């Protein structure tokens, strides 16, 4: 049936109980209205100049496609057909191109894996960087790298800063910028989308120094931290090593008979092997974990396959236990407290630096000096950590010069 369609006619048209009714619009040749019991749809058919006849489906009536909308769309297709434009073929080619691009494009997750294998594997910060990327890009790992934008990266940094963790937001920013630059250099993305992302905050050196009383309060509060976090926090307090080095500690790096930790250069910040003395309280902190040790080489673990996570929540719990006894502080402040307190106790700066595994503060040391600092000063370093352990645990409350081999520093 053919006639000039109107809105009134379409509203009054009754749907059949079975089959369908099809009415052609004489005002716009090729446009047809198809009505069945379940739905009403628009269709348009037109021969392409010099090509095949094409059918188009516009959508349902009355929403989202009204009679006027259907005629407008039909007019556009009619004009294109007169010019030889085959929109159906164009759409099909575009979809095929998009599908092909998706198949050949590297996903964000695959790019992170490649970055880990080709670049991060040689870095001591490998585990931390990989974790930062997987956590910050968690909602994008299944997407193509080509879909990742600068706005995505900026939102990730801003979200972390919005949590009040602006310094950590800067660490995330650095990780994302390094990763996207690497991806750009390998044509995983067409532009360096991480370039120029602003810092979340301007960082300044901290001046916070925990005094002995505060350190002792932290020590006492760790008693309530459970069988995993108590020894971890006490190892931080007693060895004054970096958080990541203790968090990733392995039993194979511990020599309990000689009372020392021997960390390879691949796990230290300056890339140098490092030996740390274990005082009696430190050995005691490890004893309960050693008794329950599984086949895993990780010292601090709940899964046996990875180091324990959730250090931020553990620190927050420790702060609640401390109450007002200690002002705002960070785990890294323990190292500053050790250096300051030992200086007051007369420990030479180079000995304290060796305990903390700092690089030389003056000119570059000679090969002989490097060996001397790593080996010959082990007794001095052990004496300093024994003195520190006595202060931390409260068995000695006063700061006095450290005695060594019958003398004092």
Tab-separated table of C-alpha atoms in Angstrom:
chain	number	residue	atom	x	y	z
A	1	UNK	CA	0.000	0.000	0.000
A	2	UNK	CA	1.202	3.474	-0.967
A	3	UNK	CA	0.046	6.846	0.360
A	4	UNK	CA	1.355	10.097	1.825
A	5	UNK	CA	1.940	9.259	5.457
A	6	UNK	CA	0.771	11.545	8.257
A	7	UNK	CA	1.179	11.407	12.025
A	8	UNK	CA	-2.592	10.999	12.433
A	9	UNK	CA	-2.690	8.084	10.032
A	10	UNK	CA	0.193	6.336	11.822
A	11	UNK	CA	-1.465	6.791	15.234
A	12	UNK	CA	-4.748	5.308	14.013
A	13	UNK	CA	-3.173	2.394	12.176
A	14	UNK	CA	-4.000	-0.894	13.963
A	15	UNK	CA	-1.332	-3.548	14.325
A	16	UNK	CA	-2.305	-6.981	12.964
A	17	UNK	CA	-2.594	-9.974	15.294
A	18	UNK	CA	-0.099	-11.789	13.128
A	19	UNK	CA	2.225	-10.860	10.290
A	20	UNK	CA	2.855	-7.199	9.488
A	21	UNK	CA	1.569	-4.190	7.574
A	22	UNK	CA	3.879	-2.245	5.283
A	23	UNK	CA	2.996	1.208	3.924
A	24	UNK	CA	5.158	3.149	1.429
A	25	UNK	CA	5.380	6.912	1.712
A	26	UNK	CA	4.587	8.671	-1.575
A	27	UNK	CA	6.099	11.934	-0.356
A	28	UNK	CA	9.496	10.330	0.089
A	29	UNK	CA	9.790	7.426	-2.395
A	30	UNK	CA	11.629	4.446	-0.994
A	31	UNK	CA	10.583	5.154	2.611
A	32	UNK	CA	8.401	2.430	4.148
A	33	UNK	CA	6.588	2.102	7.475
A	34	UNK	CA	6.436	-1.472	8.784
A	35	UNK	CA	4.004	-2.323	11.612
A	36	UNK	CA	3.719	-5.630	13.478
A	37	UNK	CA	2.119	-6.625	16.773
A	38	UNK	CA	5.388	-6.024	18.650
A	39	UNK	CA	6.887	-2.936	17.025
A	40	UNK	CA	6.809	-0.275	14.319
A	41	UNK	CA	9.965	0.464	12.317
A	42	UNK	CA	11.130	2.659	9.453
A	43	UNK	CA	12.915	1.312	6.394
A	44	UNK	CA	14.349	2.982	3.322
A	45	UNK	CA	15.490	1.449	0.041
A	46	UNK	CA	17.384	3.215	-2.747
A	47	UNK	CA	19.655	2.206	-5.614
A	48	UNK	CA	23.148	3.688	-5.497
A	49	UNK	CA	24.142	5.472	-8.736
A	50	UNK	CA	26.108	2.903	-10.691
A	51	UNK	CA	25.790	0.402	-7.856
A	52	UNK	CA	23.463	-1.949	-5.973
A	53	UNK	CA	20.143	-1.267	-4.269
A	54	UNK	CA	20.597	-0.727	-0.516
A	55	UNK	CA	18.203	-1.163	2.415
A	56	UNK	CA	18.438	0.939	5.584
A	57	UNK	CA	16.664	0.579	8.919
A	58	UNK	CA	16.202	3.859	10.777
A	59	UNK	CA	14.742	2.696	14.080
A	60	UNK	CA	11.385	2.457	15.800
A	61	UNK	CA	8.407	4.797	15.630
A	62	UNK	CA	7.384	7.074	17.328
A	63	UNK	CA	10.551	7.136	19.432
A	64	UNK	CA	13.304	7.652	18.706
A	65	UNK	CA	12.421	8.192	15.025
A	66	UNK	CA	9.347	10.273	14.176
A	67	UNK	CA	7.821	10.602	10.692
A	68	UNK	CA	9.729	13.859	10.146
A	69	UNK	CA	13.010	12.280	11.303
A	70	UNK	CA	12.508	9.333	8.940
A	71	UNK	CA	11.866	11.610	5.952
A	72	UNK	CA	14.933	13.739	6.815
A	73	UNK	CA	17.182	10.692	7.006
A	74	UNK	CA	15.740	9.310	3.764
A	75	UNK	CA	16.456	12.634	2.023
A	76	UNK	CA	20.100	12.499	3.107
A	77	UNK	CA	20.482	8.935	1.836
A	78	UNK	CA	18.760	9.836	-1.408
A	79	UNK	CA	21.241	12.667	-2.014
A	80	UNK	CA	24.195	10.384	-1.208
A	81	UNK	CA	22.877	7.641	-3.533
A	82	UNK	CA	22.564	10.173	-6.376
A	83	UNK	CA	26.267	10.977	-5.907
A	84	UNK	CA	27.221	7.308	-5.901
A	85	UNK	CA	27.970	7.252	-2.156
A	86	UNK	CA	27.289	3.805	-0.701
A	87	UNK	CA	26.898	4.504	3.057
A	88	UNK	CA	26.191	0.835	3.805
A	89	UNK	CA	29.484	-0.230	2.245
A	90	UNK	CA	31.286	2.661	3.936
A	91	UNK	CA	29.913	1.644	7.337
A	92	UNK	CA	30.901	-1.967	6.741
A	93	UNK	CA	34.444	-0.970	5.754
A	94	UNK	CA	34.748	1.299	8.796
A	95	UNK	CA	33.637	-1.488	11.141
A	96	UNK	CA	36.081	-3.905	9.561
A	97	UNK	CA	38.900	-1.366	9.960
A	98	UNK	CA	37.979	-0.777	13.605
A	99	UNK	CA	37.891	-4.505	14.307
A	100	UNK	CA	41.223	-4.996	12.571
A	101	UNK	CA	42.740	-2.147	14.598
A	102	UNK	CA	41.485	-3.711	17.826
A	103	UNK	CA	42.957	-7.077	16.894
A	104	UNK	CA	46.381	-5.652	16.091
A	105	UNK	CA	46.461	-3.054	18.881
A	106	UNK	CA	48.311	-3.867	22.094
A	107	UNK	CA	46.205	-3.764	25.252
A	108	UNK	CA	47.302	-1.739	28.255
A	109	UNK	CA	47.783	-4.942	30.242
A	110	UNK	CA	49.942	-6.506	27.511
A	111	UNK	CA	51.987	-3.309	27.240
A	112	UNK	CA	52.637	-3.353	30.998
A	113	UNK	CA	53.789	-6.965	30.733
A	114	UNK	CA	56.149	-6.063	27.872
A	115	UNK	CA	57.414	-3.028	29.808
A	116	UNK	CA	58.064	-5.273	32.800
A	117	UNK	CA	60.011	-7.823	30.751
A	118	UNK	CA	61.988	-5.424	28.557
A	119	UNK	CA	62.619	-2.546	30.957
A	120	UNK	CA	61.589	-3.043	34.585
A	121	UNK	CA	63.312	-6.432	34.918
A	122	UNK	CA	66.675	-4.697	35.213
A	123	UNK	CA	65.586	-2.229	37.897
A	124	UNK	CA	65.676	-2.698	41.654
A	125	UNK	CA	62.284	-0.919	41.837
A	126	UNK	CA	60.704	-3.449	39.461
A	127	UNK	CA	58.082	-4.834	41.853
A	128	UNK	CA	57.031	-1.420	43.118
A	129	UNK	CA	56.761	0.111	39.634
A	130	UNK	CA	54.771	-2.825	38.269
A	131	UNK	CA	52.409	-2.662	41.250
A	132	UNK	CA	51.931	1.096	40.799
A	133	UNK	CA	51.064	0.670	37.111
A	134	UNK	CA	48.686	-2.258	37.605
A	135	UNK	CA	46.859	-0.531	40.451
A	136	UNK	CA	46.585	2.908	38.848
A	137	UNK	CA	45.618	1.536	35.402
A	138	UNK	CA	43.392	-1.263	36.748
A	139	UNK	CA	40.271	0.042	34.971
A	140	UNK	CA	42.141	0.299	31.637
A	141	UNK	CA	44.141	-2.954	31.416
A	142	UNK	CA	41.674	-4.515	28.969
A	143	UNK	CA	41.589	-1.466	26.694
A	144	UNK	CA	43.798	-0.819	23.710
A	145	UNK	CA	46.812	1.408	24.337
A	146	UNK	CA	45.498	3.612	21.530
A	147	UNK	CA	42.426	4.354	23.662
A	148	UNK	CA	44.504	5.564	26.610
A	149	UNK	CA	44.576	9.367	26.794
A	150	UNK	CA	46.346	12.105	28.691
A	151	UNK	CA	43.038	12.854	30.422
A	152	UNK	CA	42.996	9.292	31.815
A	153	UNK	CA	46.492	9.726	33.257
A	154	UNK	CA	45.699	13.134	34.719
A	155	UNK	CA	42.543	11.764	36.357
A	156	UNK	CA	44.564	8.977	38.000
A	157	UNK	CA	47.073	11.440	39.474
A	158	UNK	CA	44.323	13.852	40.559
A	159	UNK	CA	42.341	11.063	42.236
A	160	UNK	CA	45.337	10.033	44.325
A	161	UNK	CA	46.038	13.640	45.240
A	162	UNK	CA	42.364	14.037	46.158
A	163	UNK	CA	42.814	11.296	48.751
A	164	UNK	CA	45.315	13.551	50.492
A	165	UNK	CA	48.298	11.493	49.274
A	166	UNK	CA	49.912	14.183	47.143
A	167	UNK	CA	53.479	12.937	47.520
A	168	UNK	CA	52.407	9.453	46.469
A	169	UNK	CA	50.467	11.008	43.571
A	170	UNK	CA	53.834	12.350	42.386
A	171	UNK	CA	55.251	8.796	42.497
A	172	UNK	CA	52.298	7.533	40.417
A	173	UNK	CA	52.802	10.406	37.965
A	174	UNK	CA	56.465	9.466	37.517
A	175	UNK	CA	55.581	5.806	36.918
A	176	UNK	CA	52.905	6.674	34.343
A	177	UNK	CA	55.133	9.153	32.516
A	178	UNK	CA	57.983	6.648	32.253
A	179	UNK	CA	55.654	3.896	31.041
A	180	UNK	CA	53.841	5.971	28.397
A	181	UNK	CA	57.103	7.420	27.084
A	182	UNK	CA	58.432	3.875	26.674
A	183	UNK	CA	55.195	2.864	24.909
A	184	UNK	CA	55.373	5.901	22.599
A	185	UNK	CA	58.969	5.121	21.629
A	186	UNK	CA	57.786	1.668	20.522
A	187	UNK	CA	54.726	2.922	18.602
A	188	UNK	CA	52.225	1.393	21.039
A	189	UNK	CA	50.728	4.893	21.143
A	190	UNK	CA	50.999	7.661	18.549
A	191	UNK	CA	51.956	10.450	20.956
A	192	UNK	CA	53.679	10.768	24.304
A	193	UNK	CA	50.478	11.283	26.316
A	194	UNK	CA	52.297	11.440	29.652
A	195	UNK	CA	54.547	14.371	28.757
A	196	UNK	CA	53.923	17.514	30.762
A	197	UNK	CA	51.512	16.130	33.357
A	198	UNK	CA	51.883	18.560	36.279
A	199	UNK	CA	53.043	17.434	39.718
A	200	UNK	CA	50.382	16.955	42.358
A	201	UNK	CA	52.449	18.979	44.816
A	202	UNK	CA	55.850	20.593	45.219
A	203	UNK	CA	57.768	18.439	47.655
A	204	UNK	CA	60.203	19.764	50.226
A	205	UNK	CA	62.629	17.945	52.494
A	206	UNK	CA	61.073	16.842	55.780
A	207	UNK	CA	62.405	18.246	59.043
A	208	UNK	CA	60.497	15.856	61.334
A	209	UNK	CA	62.746	14.037	63.804
A	210	UNK	CA	61.310	11.468	66.202
A	211	UNK	CA	62.871	11.732	69.654
A	212	UNK	CA	63.769	8.713	71.773
A	213	UNK	CA	60.575	8.964	73.825
A	214	UNK	CA	58.450	8.852	70.665
A	215	UNK	CA	60.408	5.925	69.251
A	216	UNK	CA	59.910	4.035	72.498
A	217	UNK	CA	56.165	4.781	72.389
A	218	UNK	CA	56.015	3.344	68.863
A	219	UNK	CA	57.899	0.251	70.032
A	220	UNK	CA	55.428	-0.319	72.857
A	221	UNK	CA	52.415	0.209	70.573
A	222	UNK	CA	53.655	-2.459	68.156
A	223	UNK	CA	52.945	-5.051	70.854
A	224	UNK	CA	49.258	-4.813	69.867
A	225	UNK	CA	49.885	-5.188	66.121
A	226	UNK	CA	49.581	-8.961	65.798
A	227	UNK	CA	51.924	-11.769	64.828
A	228	UNK	CA	52.732	-10.376	61.360
A	229	UNK	CA	52.801	-6.594	61.636
A	230	UNK	CA	54.446	-6.552	65.088
A	231	UNK	CA	57.679	-8.217	63.895
A	232	UNK	CA	57.643	-6.220	60.653
A	233	UNK	CA	57.353	-2.871	62.443
A	234	UNK	CA	59.899	-3.899	65.042
A	235	UNK	CA	62.361	-4.864	62.344
A	236	UNK	CA	61.930	-1.383	60.852
A	237	UNK	CA	62.528	0.196	64.254
A	238	UNK	CA	65.561	-1.934	65.125
A	239	UNK	CA	67.387	-2.126	61.774
A	240	UNK	CA	66.465	1.342	60.404
A	241	UNK	CA	66.441	-0.052	56.867
A	242	UNK	CA	64.149	1.145	54.111
A	243	UNK	CA	60.561	-0.013	54.252
A	244	UNK	CA	60.688	-1.841	50.909
A	245	UNK	CA	63.875	-3.686	51.844
A	246	UNK	CA	62.275	-5.074	55.022
A	247	UNK	CA	58.886	-5.648	53.385
A	248	UNK	CA	60.550	-7.759	50.681
A	249	UNK	CA	62.925	-9.526	53.056
A	250	UNK	CA	63.639	-13.173	52.261
A	251	UNK	CA	64.746	-15.950	54.574
A	252	UNK	CA	67.612	-16.661	52.176
A	253	UNK	CA	68.938	-13.161	52.986
A	254	UNK	CA	69.012	-13.853	56.727
A	255	UNK	CA	71.932	-15.407	58.568
A	256	UNK	CA	70.393	-15.961	61.990
A	257	UNK	CA	73.453	-17.721	63.390
A	258	UNK	CA	75.698	-14.748	62.651
A	259	UNK	CA	72.882	-12.282	63.374
A	260	UNK	CA	72.790	-10.343	60.113
A	261	UNK	CA	70.816	-9.497	56.983
A	262	UNK	CA	72.709	-9.732	53.693
A	263	UNK	CA	70.778	-7.935	50.965
A	264	UNK	CA	72.080	-8.106	47.355
A	265	UNK	CA	72.647	-4.934	45.388
A	266	UNK	CA	69.644	-5.716	43.181
A	267	UNK	CA	67.387	-4.861	46.132
A	268	UNK	CA	69.052	-1.735	47.504
A	269	UNK	CA	68.472	1.862	46.506
A	270	UNK	CA	72.108	2.546	45.620
A	271	UNK	CA	72.599	-0.856	43.956
A	272	UNK	CA	75.263	-1.973	46.455
A	273	UNK	CA	75.156	-5.159	48.566
A	274	UNK	CA	74.417	-4.342	52.174
A	275	UNK	CA	74.882	-6.102	55.512
A	276	UNK	CA	72.758	-5.158	58.524
A	277	UNK	CA	73.446	-6.337	62.057
A	278	UNK	CA	70.567	-7.975	63.947
A	279	UNK	CA	70.431	-7.137	67.640
A	280	UNK	CA	68.922	-9.544	70.174
A	281	UNK	CA	65.492	-7.799	70.053
A	282	UNK	CA	65.568	-8.014	66.239
A	283	UNK	CA	66.301	-11.736	66.353
A	284	UNK	CA	63.501	-12.136	68.879
A	285	UNK	CA	61.098	-10.307	66.549
A	286	UNK	CA	61.904	-12.831	63.820
A	287	UNK	CA	61.758	-15.876	66.068
A	288	UNK	CA	57.957	-16.324	66.036
A	289	UNK	CA	57.874	-16.055	62.243
A	290	UNK	CA	60.748	-18.495	61.881
A	291	UNK	CA	58.921	-21.065	64.017
A	292	UNK	CA	55.889	-20.873	61.704
A	293	UNK	CA	57.914	-20.598	58.501
A	294	UNK	CA	56.436	-22.359	55.474
A	295	UNK	CA	58.245	-23.330	52.281
A	296	UNK	CA	57.967	-19.722	51.095
A	297	UNK	CA	61.147	-17.639	51.050
A	298	UNK	CA	59.239	-14.456	51.948
A	299	UNK	CA	59.598	-13.462	55.602
A	300	UNK	CA	56.533	-11.239	55.761
A	301	UNK	CA	53.756	-12.873	53.735
A	302	UNK	CA	50.185	-14.105	54.046
A	303	UNK	CA	49.971	-15.864	50.684
A	304	UNK	CA	53.397	-17.470	50.520
A	305	UNK	CA	53.834	-16.170	46.980
A	306	UNK	CA	54.081	-12.402	47.535
A	307	UNK	CA	55.107	-10.045	50.336
A	308	UNK	CA	52.350	-8.877	52.665
A	309	UNK	CA	50.271	-5.900	51.475
A	310	UNK	CA	48.211	-3.341	53.384
A	311	UNK	CA	51.048	-1.433	55.027
A	312	UNK	CA	49.049	1.802	54.867
A	313	UNK	CA	46.208	0.286	56.889
A	314	UNK	CA	48.699	-1.169	59.369
A	315	UNK	CA	50.307	2.259	59.860
A	316	UNK	CA	46.871	3.820	60.398
A	317	UNK	CA	46.070	1.206	63.043
A	318	UNK	CA	49.404	1.848	64.758
A	319	UNK	CA	48.645	5.586	64.816
A	320	UNK	CA	45.307	4.898	66.509
A	321	UNK	CA	47.096	2.871	69.166
A	322	UNK	CA	49.588	5.698	69.691
A	323	UNK	CA	46.892	8.342	70.107
A	324	UNK	CA	48.479	11.657	71.134
A	325	UNK	CA	51.745	10.087	72.277
A	326	UNK	CA	53.395	10.741	68.886
A	327	UNK	CA	52.697	13.588	66.490
A	328	UNK	CA	52.281	13.072	62.724
A	329	UNK	CA	55.101	10.866	61.459
A	330	UNK	CA	56.125	8.538	58.643
A	331	UNK	CA	57.885	5.194	58.709
A	332	UNK	CA	60.851	6.809	56.965
A	333	UNK	CA	61.272	9.132	59.978
A	334	UNK	CA	62.727	6.168	61.900
A	335	UNK	CA	65.870	6.427	59.774
A	336	UNK	CA	66.209	10.144	60.505
A	337	UNK	CA	65.698	9.460	64.208
A	338	UNK	CA	68.497	6.885	64.168
A	339	UNK	CA	70.940	9.182	62.362
A	340	UNK	CA	70.186	12.114	64.689
A	341	UNK	CA	70.250	10.114	67.910
A	342	UNK	CA	73.445	8.284	67.011
A	343	UNK	CA	75.148	11.577	66.148
A	344	UNK	CA	74.230	12.832	69.616
A	345	UNK	CA	75.667	9.599	71.032
A	346	UNK	CA	78.986	10.246	69.283
A	347	UNK	CA	78.699	7.750	66.429
A	348	UNK	CA	80.709	9.009	63.431
A	349	UNK	CA	78.598	10.122	60.481
A	350	UNK	CA	80.198	7.630	58.107
A	351	UNK	CA	79.250	4.735	60.424
A	352	UNK	CA	75.621	5.883	60.641
A	353	UNK	CA	75.579	6.322	56.866
A	354	UNK	CA	76.851	2.777	56.409
A	355	UNK	CA	74.100	1.448	58.671
A	356	UNK	CA	71.511	3.307	56.585
A	357	UNK	CA	73.291	2.307	53.355
A	358	UNK	CA	73.603	5.890	52.193
A	359	UNK	CA	75.949	6.765	49.369
A	360	UNK	CA	79.021	8.800	50.272
A	361	UNK	CA	78.102	12.361	51.173
A	362	UNK	CA	81.411	13.855	50.015
A	363	UNK	CA	83.543	13.043	47.022
A	364	UNK	CA	83.241	9.603	45.473
A	365	UNK	CA	85.069	7.054	47.642
A	366	UNK	CA	87.928	5.045	46.238
A	367	UNK	CA	87.653	1.322	45.604
A	368	UNK	CA	89.598	0.682	48.826
A	369	UNK	CA	87.297	2.998	50.784
A	370	UNK	CA	84.208	1.273	49.408
A	371	UNK	CA	85.484	-2.118	50.554
A	372	UNK	CA	86.497	-0.686	53.917
A	373	UNK	CA	83.078	0.878	54.486
A	374	UNK	CA	81.270	-2.337	53.592
A	375	UNK	CA	83.470	-4.776	55.483
A	376	UNK	CA	85.839	-3.269	58.058
A	377	UNK	CA	83.212	-1.116	59.733
A	378	UNK	CA	80.817	-3.981	60.406
A	379	UNK	CA	81.751	-4.115	64.123
A	380	UNK	CA	81.226	-0.371	64.503
A	381	UNK	CA	77.913	-0.596	62.715
A	382	UNK	CA	76.876	-3.507	64.926
A	383	UNK	CA	77.793	-1.528	68.040
A	384	UNK	CA	75.693	1.422	66.841
A	385	UNK	CA	72.636	-0.785	66.183
A	386	UNK	CA	73.040	-2.487	69.582
A	387	UNK	CA	73.061	0.963	71.199
A	388	UNK	CA	70.009	1.955	69.178
A	389	UNK	CA	68.156	-1.250	70.139
A	390	UNK	CA	68.763	-0.515	73.811
A	391	UNK	CA	67.278	2.960	73.370
A	392	UNK	CA	64.295	1.744	71.297
A	393	UNK	CA	63.318	-1.005	73.724
A	394	UNK	CA	63.824	1.216	76.755
A	395	UNK	CA	66.543	-0.875	78.371
A	396	UNK	CA	68.693	2.244	78.173
A	397	UNK	CA	66.999	5.628	78.266
A	398	UNK	CA	69.939	8.034	78.152
A	399	UNK	CA	72.070	8.923	75.173
A	400	UNK	CA	75.713	8.287	76.072
A	401	UNK	CA	78.804	7.853	73.888
A	402	UNK	CA	78.964	4.403	72.304
A	403	UNK	CA	81.797	2.263	73.618
A	404	UNK	CA	83.712	0.025	71.233
A	405	UNK	CA	86.761	-2.158	71.843
A	406	UNK	CA	87.518	-0.562	75.173
A	407	UNK	CA	87.149	2.988	73.938
A	408	UNK	CA	84.490	5.387	72.723
A	409	UNK	CA	83.751	7.063	69.448
